[in-house]
Coordinates of C-alpha atoms in Angstrom, one line a residue:
M11 CA 292.0 317.0 159.4
T12 CA 291.7 313.8 161.4
L13 CA 290.4 310.7 159.6
T14 CA 288.1 308.2 161.2
M15 CA 289.1 304.5 161.5
T16 CA 286.8 303.5 158.6
E17 CA 288.1 306.3 156.3
R18 CA 291.7 305.4 157.1
T19 CA 291.0 301.7 156.2
H20 CA 289.4 302.7 152.9
S21 CA 292.3 305.0 152.1
D22 CA 294.9 302.3 152.9
F23 CA 293.0 299.8 150.7
G24 CA 293.0 302.3 147.8
I25 CA 296.7 303.0 148.2
S26 CA 297.3 299.2 148.3
R27 CA 295.4 298.7 145.1
I28 CA 297.4 301.4 143.3
L29 CA 300.6 299.9 144.6
A30 CA 299.6 296.5 143.5
I31 CA 298.6 297.6 140.0
A32 CA 301.8 299.6 139.7
A33 CA 303.9 296.6 140.8
V34 CA 302.2 294.4 138.2
G35 CA 302.8 297.0 135.5
I36 CA 306.4 297.5 136.4
S37 CA 307.1 293.7 136.4
L38 CA 305.4 293.3 133.0
A39 CA 307.3 296.2 131.5
G40 CA 310.6 294.8 132.7
C41 CA 310.0 291.3 131.3
A42 CA 311.3 292.3 127.9
N43 CA 314.7 293.1 129.4
V44 CA 314.8 290.5 132.1
I45 CA 313.5 287.3 130.4
P46 CA 316.2 285.8 128.1
L47 CA 315.2 285.0 124.5
D48 CA 316.4 282.0 122.4
A49 CA 316.3 284.1 119.2
P50 CA 315.3 287.6 118.0
D51 CA 311.5 288.1 118.5
A52 CA 309.1 289.3 115.8
V53 CA 309.5 293.0 116.7
A54 CA 313.4 292.9 116.5
T55 CA 313.3 291.0 113.3
Q56 CA 310.8 293.4 111.7
T57 CA 312.7 296.5 113.0
N58 CA 316.2 295.5 111.8
A59 CA 315.2 294.3 108.3
A60 CA 316.7 296.4 105.5
L61 CA 313.8 295.5 103.3
V62 CA 310.3 294.2 104.0
T63 CA 308.5 292.8 101.0
E64 CA 304.7 292.7 100.5
P65 CA 303.1 289.6 101.8
S66 CA 302.1 287.1 99.2
A67 CA 298.6 285.9 98.6
P68 CA 297.4 282.9 100.6
L69 CA 298.2 279.5 99.1
A70 CA 295.3 278.0 97.3
Y71 CA 294.4 274.5 98.4
A72 CA 291.6 272.0 98.1
L73 CA 289.7 271.0 101.3
M74 CA 288.0 267.6 101.0
P75 CA 285.8 266.0 103.6
V76 CA 286.5 262.3 103.4
N77 CA 283.9 260.1 101.9
P78 CA 284.1 256.6 100.4
A79 CA 284.9 257.9 96.9
V80 CA 287.7 260.2 98.1
L81 CA 289.1 257.4 100.3
Q82 CA 289.1 254.9 97.5
A83 CA 290.8 257.3 95.0
T84 CA 293.6 258.4 97.3
N85 CA 294.3 254.9 98.6
A86 CA 294.5 253.6 95.0
F87 CA 297.1 256.3 94.2
T88 CA 299.1 255.5 97.4
D89 CA 299.3 251.9 96.5
S90 CA 300.4 252.6 92.9
S91 CA 302.9 255.4 93.6
G92 CA 306.6 254.8 92.8
L93 CA 306.1 252.0 90.4
I94 CA 308.9 252.8 87.9
F95 CA 311.3 249.8 87.8
S96 CA 309.0 247.9 85.4
H97 CA 309.5 250.7 82.9
L98 CA 313.3 250.8 83.0
P99 CA 314.9 251.1 79.6
G100 CA 317.2 248.2 78.6
G101 CA 315.6 245.7 80.8
N102 CA 314.3 242.2 80.1
Y103 CA 317.9 241.0 79.8
R104 CA 317.9 237.2 79.5
D105 CA 320.8 236.0 77.3
V106 CA 324.3 236.4 78.7
T107 CA 326.4 238.2 76.1
I108 CA 330.1 238.6 76.0
G109 CA 331.4 241.8 77.6
V110 CA 334.6 243.8 77.5
G111 CA 337.1 242.1 79.9
D112 CA 335.6 238.6 79.7
I113 CA 337.9 235.7 79.2
V114 CA 336.8 233.7 76.1
T115 CA 337.8 230.2 74.9
V116 CA 337.4 229.1 71.3
T117 CA 337.7 225.5 70.0
V118 CA 337.7 224.8 66.2
Y119 CA 336.7 221.4 64.8
E120 CA 337.4 220.1 61.3
A121 CA 335.7 217.2 59.6
Q122 CA 338.9 215.3 58.7
A123 CA 342.7 215.5 58.9
G124 CA 344.7 217.5 56.4
G125 CA 342.8 220.7 56.7
L126 CA 343.8 224.1 58.1
F127 CA 344.3 223.0 61.7
I128 CA 344.5 219.2 61.6
P129 CA 347.7 217.6 60.1
R130 CA 347.6 214.7 57.7
E131 CA 349.7 212.5 59.9
A132 CA 347.2 210.6 61.8
G133 CA 349.4 209.8 64.8
V134 CA 350.7 213.2 65.4
R135 CA 347.9 214.4 67.6
P136 CA 344.6 213.0 68.8
G137 CA 341.2 214.3 67.9
N138 CA 340.0 216.6 65.1
F139 CA 339.9 219.9 67.0
V140 CA 342.3 222.6 68.1
D141 CA 342.0 224.9 71.2
I142 CA 342.7 228.5 70.6
P143 CA 344.5 230.0 73.6
R144 CA 342.2 231.9 76.0
Q145 CA 341.8 235.6 75.3
Q146 CA 340.5 238.6 77.1
V147 CA 338.1 240.8 75.2
D148 CA 339.9 244.1 74.7
Q149 CA 338.5 247.6 75.1
S150 CA 337.3 247.6 71.6
G151 CA 335.3 244.4 72.2
N152 CA 337.5 242.3 69.9
I153 CA 339.4 239.0 70.0
N154 CA 341.8 237.5 67.4
I155 CA 341.3 234.0 65.8
P156 CA 344.1 232.6 63.5
Y157 CA 343.1 232.8 59.8
A158 CA 339.8 234.5 60.9
G159 CA 341.3 237.8 62.0
S160 CA 339.9 240.2 64.5
I161 CA 336.3 239.6 65.5
K162 CA 334.1 242.0 67.5
V163 CA 332.4 239.9 70.1
A164 CA 331.3 242.3 72.8
G165 CA 327.5 242.4 73.0
L166 CA 327.1 239.1 71.2
T167 CA 326.2 235.7 72.5
P168 CA 328.8 232.8 72.4
R169 CA 326.6 231.1 69.8
A170 CA 326.6 234.1 67.5
V171 CA 330.4 234.4 67.8
S172 CA 330.7 230.6 66.9
N173 CA 328.7 231.3 63.7
I174 CA 331.0 234.2 62.8
V175 CA 334.1 232.1 63.3
R176 CA 332.7 229.2 61.2
E177 CA 331.9 231.7 58.3
R178 CA 335.3 233.2 58.4
L179 CA 337.0 229.7 58.2
K180 CA 334.7 227.8 55.9
D181 CA 336.7 228.5 52.7
R182 CA 340.0 227.5 54.3
A183 CA 339.3 224.7 56.7
I184 CA 337.5 221.4 56.0
D185 CA 333.8 221.8 57.0
P186 CA 334.8 223.8 60.2
Q187 CA 332.7 224.1 63.3
A188 CA 333.5 226.4 66.3
V189 CA 332.5 226.3 70.0
V190 CA 332.9 229.6 71.9
S191 CA 332.4 229.9 75.6
V192 CA 333.0 232.4 78.3
A193 CA 335.6 231.1 80.8
E194 CA 335.4 234.1 83.2
Q195 CA 332.8 236.8 83.2
R196 CA 334.3 240.1 84.1
G197 CA 332.2 242.5 82.0
N198 CA 328.6 241.3 82.5
Q199 CA 328.5 241.9 86.2
V200 CA 326.2 243.7 88.6
S201 CA 327.0 245.2 91.9
V202 CA 324.8 245.2 95.0
L203 CA 325.9 247.8 97.6
G204 CA 324.7 249.9 100.5
E205 CA 322.6 248.6 103.4
V206 CA 322.9 244.9 102.6
N207 CA 324.5 242.3 104.8
S208 CA 327.2 241.2 102.2
P209 CA 327.9 243.7 99.5
L210 CA 329.3 242.0 96.4
R211 CA 329.8 242.1 92.6
F212 CA 329.0 239.0 90.6
P213 CA 328.4 238.0 87.0
I214 CA 324.9 237.5 85.6
D215 CA 323.8 233.9 85.3
P216 CA 322.6 232.5 82.0
G217 CA 319.0 233.5 81.7
G218 CA 319.5 236.6 83.7
I219 CA 318.8 237.5 87.4
R220 CA 316.1 239.5 88.9
L221 CA 316.4 242.4 91.4
M222 CA 315.3 240.6 94.5
G223 CA 317.5 237.6 93.6
A224 CA 320.5 239.9 93.4
I225 CA 319.7 241.4 96.8
A226 CA 319.3 237.9 98.2
R227 CA 322.8 237.0 96.9
A228 CA 324.1 240.0 98.9
G229 CA 322.6 238.7 102.1
G230 CA 319.4 240.6 102.0
P231 CA 318.6 244.1 103.4
K232 CA 319.8 245.2 106.8
F233 CA 316.6 247.0 107.6
P234 CA 312.8 246.3 107.1
S235 CA 311.4 246.8 103.6
Y236 CA 309.4 249.9 104.6
E237 CA 312.6 251.6 105.7
S238 CA 314.7 250.6 102.6
T239 CA 314.9 252.4 99.3
I240 CA 316.4 250.6 96.3
T241 CA 318.3 252.7 93.7
I242 CA 319.2 251.1 90.3
K243 CA 322.0 252.9 88.3
R244 CA 321.7 251.9 84.6
E245 CA 323.3 253.6 81.6
G246 CA 324.2 256.7 83.5
R247 CA 320.8 257.3 85.1
T248 CA 319.4 256.4 88.5
Y249 CA 315.9 255.1 89.4
S250 CA 314.7 254.8 93.0
E251 CA 311.8 253.0 94.6
T252 CA 310.9 251.7 98.0
M253 CA 311.5 248.1 98.7
S254 CA 308.0 247.7 99.9
S255 CA 306.7 248.5 96.4
V256 CA 308.9 245.8 94.9
V257 CA 307.7 243.3 97.4
H258 CA 304.0 244.0 96.9
H259 CA 304.2 244.4 93.1
P260 CA 305.9 241.5 91.3
S261 CA 306.2 243.4 88.0
E262 CA 308.8 245.7 89.8
D263 CA 311.1 242.8 90.4
V264 CA 312.9 243.4 87.1
L265 CA 315.6 241.5 85.3
L266 CA 319.0 243.3 85.8
A267 CA 321.2 244.2 82.9
P268 CA 325.0 244.0 82.7
G269 CA 326.7 246.9 84.5
D270 CA 323.7 247.6 86.8
V271 CA 324.5 248.9 90.2
V272 CA 321.9 248.2 92.9
F273 CA 322.2 250.4 96.0
L274 CA 320.1 250.0 99.2
T275 CA 319.6 253.0 101.5
R276 CA 317.8 253.2 104.8
I277 CA 315.3 256.1 104.5
P278 CA 312.6 255.8 107.2
R279 CA 309.3 257.2 106.1
V280 CA 308.0 259.8 108.5
Y281 CA 304.9 261.9 109.3
M282 CA 304.3 264.9 111.6
A283 CA 301.5 265.4 114.1
F284 CA 300.5 268.9 115.4
G285 CA 297.7 270.6 117.2
S286 CA 295.6 269.1 120.0
T287 CA 297.5 265.9 120.6
P288 CA 299.4 265.2 123.9
S289 CA 302.4 267.3 124.6
P290 CA 305.7 266.1 123.2
G291 CA 307.5 263.8 125.7
S292 CA 304.3 262.7 127.4
I293 CA 303.8 259.6 125.3
G294 CA 306.5 257.0 125.5
G295 CA 309.2 259.5 126.1
T296 CA 309.0 260.7 122.5
N297 CA 310.1 264.3 122.7
N298 CA 309.1 265.5 119.2
R299 CA 306.2 265.5 116.8
R300 CA 307.9 263.7 114.1
F301 CA 307.2 259.9 113.9
T302 CA 308.4 257.0 111.8
F303 CA 306.3 254.4 110.1
E304 CA 306.2 251.0 111.7
N305 CA 304.8 248.9 108.8
D306 CA 304.3 249.0 105.0
N307 CA 300.8 250.5 105.1
M308 CA 300.3 252.7 108.2
S309 CA 296.7 254.1 108.5
L310 CA 295.7 257.5 109.9
A311 CA 294.3 255.8 113.0
E312 CA 297.6 254.1 113.7
A313 CA 299.5 257.3 113.1
L314 CA 297.3 259.2 115.6
A315 CA 297.6 256.4 118.1
K316 CA 301.4 256.6 117.9
A317 CA 301.2 260.3 118.4
G318 CA 299.2 259.8 121.6
G319 CA 295.7 260.2 120.2
L320 CA 293.6 263.2 120.7
D321 CA 293.9 265.5 123.7
G322 CA 290.5 265.2 125.4
T323 CA 290.7 268.6 127.0
R324 CA 291.5 270.5 123.8
A325 CA 290.8 268.5 120.6
D326 CA 287.9 269.1 118.2
S327 CA 287.2 265.5 117.1
K328 CA 285.1 266.9 114.2
S329 CA 288.1 268.5 112.6
I330 CA 291.1 266.2 112.0
Y331 CA 293.1 267.2 108.9
V332 CA 295.8 265.5 106.8
Y333 CA 297.9 267.8 104.6
R334 CA 299.7 266.6 101.4
F335 CA 300.3 267.4 97.7
E336 CA 298.2 265.4 95.3
P337 CA 298.4 265.2 91.4
K338 CA 295.8 266.9 89.5
P339 CA 294.4 263.8 87.8
L340 CA 293.6 262.2 91.1
L341 CA 291.6 265.2 92.3
A342 CA 289.9 265.6 89.0
S343 CA 288.8 262.0 89.2
I344 CA 286.8 262.7 92.4
G345 CA 285.1 265.8 91.0
V346 CA 287.5 268.6 92.2
N347 CA 287.9 271.6 89.9
V348 CA 291.6 271.8 89.4
S349 CA 291.7 274.5 86.7
Q350 CA 292.6 277.3 89.1
F351 CA 295.8 275.5 90.2
P352 CA 298.7 276.3 87.9
T353 CA 301.1 273.6 89.3
V354 CA 301.2 269.9 88.5
T355 CA 300.4 269.0 92.0
V356 CA 297.7 270.5 94.2
P357 CA 297.9 271.3 98.0
A358 CA 295.2 269.0 99.4
V359 CA 293.7 268.9 102.9
Y360 CA 291.6 265.8 103.9
K361 CA 289.1 266.4 106.7
F362 CA 287.9 263.6 109.0
D363 CA 285.0 263.8 111.5
M364 CA 286.0 261.4 114.3
S365 CA 283.0 262.4 116.4
K366 CA 281.0 259.7 114.5
P367 CA 281.8 256.0 114.2
D368 CA 282.2 256.1 110.4
G369 CA 285.0 258.6 110.9
W370 CA 286.9 256.1 112.9
F371 CA 286.5 253.4 110.1
Q372 CA 287.6 255.9 107.5
A373 CA 290.7 256.9 109.6
D374 CA 291.6 253.2 110.0
T375 CA 291.4 252.8 106.2
F376 CA 293.1 256.0 105.1
R377 CA 296.7 255.2 104.0
M378 CA 299.4 257.5 105.2
R379 CA 302.3 258.6 102.9
D380 CA 305.8 259.8 103.6
H381 CA 305.9 263.3 105.1
D382 CA 302.2 263.6 105.6
V383 CA 301.2 266.3 108.1
I384 CA 298.4 265.6 110.6
S385 CA 296.7 268.6 112.3
V386 CA 294.1 268.2 115.1
A387 CA 292.1 271.4 115.5
E388 CA 291.3 272.8 118.9
S389 CA 287.8 273.0 120.2
P390 CA 286.3 276.5 120.0
S391 CA 286.0 276.7 123.8
T392 CA 289.7 276.2 124.1
E393 CA 290.5 279.7 122.9
F394 CA 288.2 281.2 125.5
V395 CA 289.9 279.2 128.2
K396 CA 293.3 280.3 127.0
L397 CA 292.1 283.9 127.1
M398 CA 290.8 283.6 130.7
N399 CA 293.8 281.9 132.2
P400 CA 296.2 284.9 132.0
L401 CA 293.5 287.2 133.3
D402 CA 292.8 284.9 136.2
A403 CA 296.5 284.7 137.0
A404 CA 296.9 288.5 136.8
S405 CA 293.9 289.0 139.0
T406 CA 295.2 286.5 141.5
N407 CA 298.6 288.1 141.6
A408 CA 297.2 291.6 142.1
S409 CA 294.9 290.3 144.9
N410 CA 297.9 288.6 146.6
I411 CA 300.0 291.8 146.4
S412 CA 297.3 294.0 147.8
T413 CA 296.8 291.5 150.7
V414 CA 300.5 291.7 151.5
V415 CA 300.4 295.5 151.5
V416 CA 297.4 295.7 153.7
N417 CA 298.8 293.2 156.2
S418 CA 302.0 295.1 156.3
K419 CA 300.2 298.3 157.6

């Protein structure tokens, strides 16, 4: 049977379409074996598992659209968090006491010659006192005074030790008086180490020394206060707080105690930004979604600006979220029913509507915390565009292949 020119053209076009569709199918089917993978995909992971457990129930969390009451409560907690130095046990140290290892001097006075220490011969020696040779306080905290015996001085003030010496000698010497002083302090010392300009160990001054004064003696911190964490080791326990908290709350600038170790560490505070923000690397060359704070109190607006703002082609400005854990009392104070949460802290999500002017004011007031997570939701139309893009690409490829086949006839 002989085909007409029109019939032959239609037949060739049909064959071309079949070949084009087959070519697309073959290329798609071979992708799994041709395209390299960075890691096992979901199918391989599921298939090779020896045991697959049942999925857990969704994590319960509280979603809170931000309003003035919510904003005030969470910011107040942010400002007051981490204030622990003012409650340290053993603080309020003011009087310098004698410590183990200190070098102590003792001078004993008598009212007249002929007593226990002053001879009767007036010209033998000048004065009515005698200097006891300097002594180092032993491991038991004791020193030895002639005719007074062993005296436990560790933990006592020099004045208290003077009274003890006088009481021990009053029945043997003539109206004795004693003056005790610390020649070298080796026990009542504090150490300032870590990220300071001049780490050192020094004795506590009479009247005590405060935390910031000790850091100043060590040359100050190497890094800004919002990147510095202070750790105090006292009596076998450690307490940590950001330096910013100490700077902004005078009550946290506590008096140090003998034996304290102050350690400064650089721990930059960070936050993460995901969702419809500019792609990593497109803003200032930053090739990640993890950003550091640049001041003591970074706002949500500042955090979004550092992350590049909102992607105008994808972002839903009505749905900006901040994820963090909040204590139950905080959420209860703003009317959230926290009885269904068994843990001490509650997963909380704050929602901002930045399609309205007041949303921008709220974002500029909302205080960020360390390891907050920002999520910018996509506009509903974005999912439709994502769905259509592959279909348009596949349709274009099939059309190009069929055109090539037809032209090759």
